[in-house]
């Protein structure tokens, strides 16, 4: 480590991860959010679970999804079983097809994201809030 604020994360073990929490008390809320996220998901890798759930929501078979994603059935099946993962280039395609974000596919909890956004909005001045509202309204108009 170079100093108290610089951490080489390339070889962190479980104990070293705990050390990061001690060295960086300024990140306490982020570590708490991570723990909550893991507890809600019940697993570190929720991608296969979410992929299967989304496929079933639109009533498709693995064979159909494999064809849609232009991959062999075995490849798609391995994604749902957590044996392998799509390439980085395919994640946006999956997200677009299911109308979700890549973050959601990878396990981000929408409640956590919304909580952080609300926390950020709460500290804005009234003028800043008005500016954010104007940007959101203009984005909505452009989308229509």
Tab-separated table of C-alpha atoms in Angstrom, residues 71-129:
chain	number	residue	atom	x	y	z
A	71	UNK	CA	-25.443	-18.860	-29.585
A	72	UNK	CA	-25.572	-22.660	-29.317
A	73	UNK	CA	-28.233	-24.031	-26.964
A	74	UNK	CA	-25.498	-25.507	-24.766
A	75	UNK	CA	-23.927	-22.076	-24.358
A	76	UNK	CA	-27.202	-20.478	-23.341
A	77	UNK	CA	-27.968	-23.359	-20.972
A	78	UNK	CA	-24.564	-22.885	-19.345
A	79	UNK	CA	-25.409	-19.211	-18.739
A	80	UNK	CA	-28.571	-20.148	-16.864
A	81	UNK	CA	-26.713	-22.750	-14.838
A	82	UNK	CA	-23.889	-20.368	-13.932
A	83	UNK	CA	-21.260	-22.522	-15.629
A	84	UNK	CA	-20.261	-19.738	-17.987
A	85	UNK	CA	-21.247	-16.174	-18.765
A	86	UNK	CA	-22.020	-14.170	-21.872
A	87	UNK	CA	-19.328	-11.988	-23.356
A	88	UNK	CA	-19.355	-8.368	-22.328
A	89	UNK	CA	-20.736	-7.526	-25.770
A	90	UNK	CA	-23.792	-9.766	-25.256
A	91	UNK	CA	-24.915	-8.323	-21.922
A	92	UNK	CA	-26.442	-5.181	-23.472
A	93	UNK	CA	-28.310	-7.385	-25.972
A	94	UNK	CA	-29.790	-9.492	-23.173
A	95	UNK	CA	-30.696	-6.373	-21.221
A	96	UNK	CA	-32.361	-4.776	-24.244
A	97	UNK	CA	-34.319	-7.915	-25.044
A	98	UNK	CA	-35.671	-8.244	-21.510
A	99	UNK	CA	-36.065	-4.472	-21.037
A	100	UNK	CA	-33.846	-4.371	-17.965
A	101	UNK	CA	-30.445	-2.856	-17.293
A	102	UNK	CA	-27.161	-4.717	-17.422
A	103	UNK	CA	-26.782	-3.755	-13.757
A	104	UNK	CA	-29.987	-5.602	-12.960
A	105	UNK	CA	-28.823	-8.711	-14.833
A	106	UNK	CA	-25.600	-8.673	-12.859
A	107	UNK	CA	-27.341	-8.387	-9.515
A	108	UNK	CA	-27.878	-4.750	-8.668
A	109	UNK	CA	-30.963	-4.354	-6.549
A	110	UNK	CA	-33.269	-1.622	-7.834
A	111	UNK	CA	-34.117	-0.587	-4.256
A	112	UNK	CA	-30.445	0.076	-3.479
A	113	UNK	CA	-30.039	2.214	-6.581
A	114	UNK	CA	-33.249	4.129	-5.856
A	115	UNK	CA	-32.167	4.672	-2.241
A	116	UNK	CA	-28.859	6.190	-3.366
A	117	UNK	CA	-30.611	8.434	-5.889
A	118	UNK	CA	-33.046	9.650	-3.239
A	119	UNK	CA	-30.167	10.322	-0.837
A	120	UNK	CA	-28.424	12.373	-3.519
A	121	UNK	CA	-31.586	14.335	-4.320
A	122	UNK	CA	-32.221	15.057	-0.638
A	123	UNK	CA	-29.035	17.104	-0.312
A	124	UNK	CA	-29.719	19.296	-3.339
A	125	UNK	CA	-30.767	22.894	-2.971
A	126	UNK	CA	-34.224	23.832	-4.309
A	127	UNK	CA	-32.558	25.401	-7.353
A	128	UNK	CA	-30.573	22.240	-8.038
A	129	UNK	CA	-33.703	20.095	-7.703
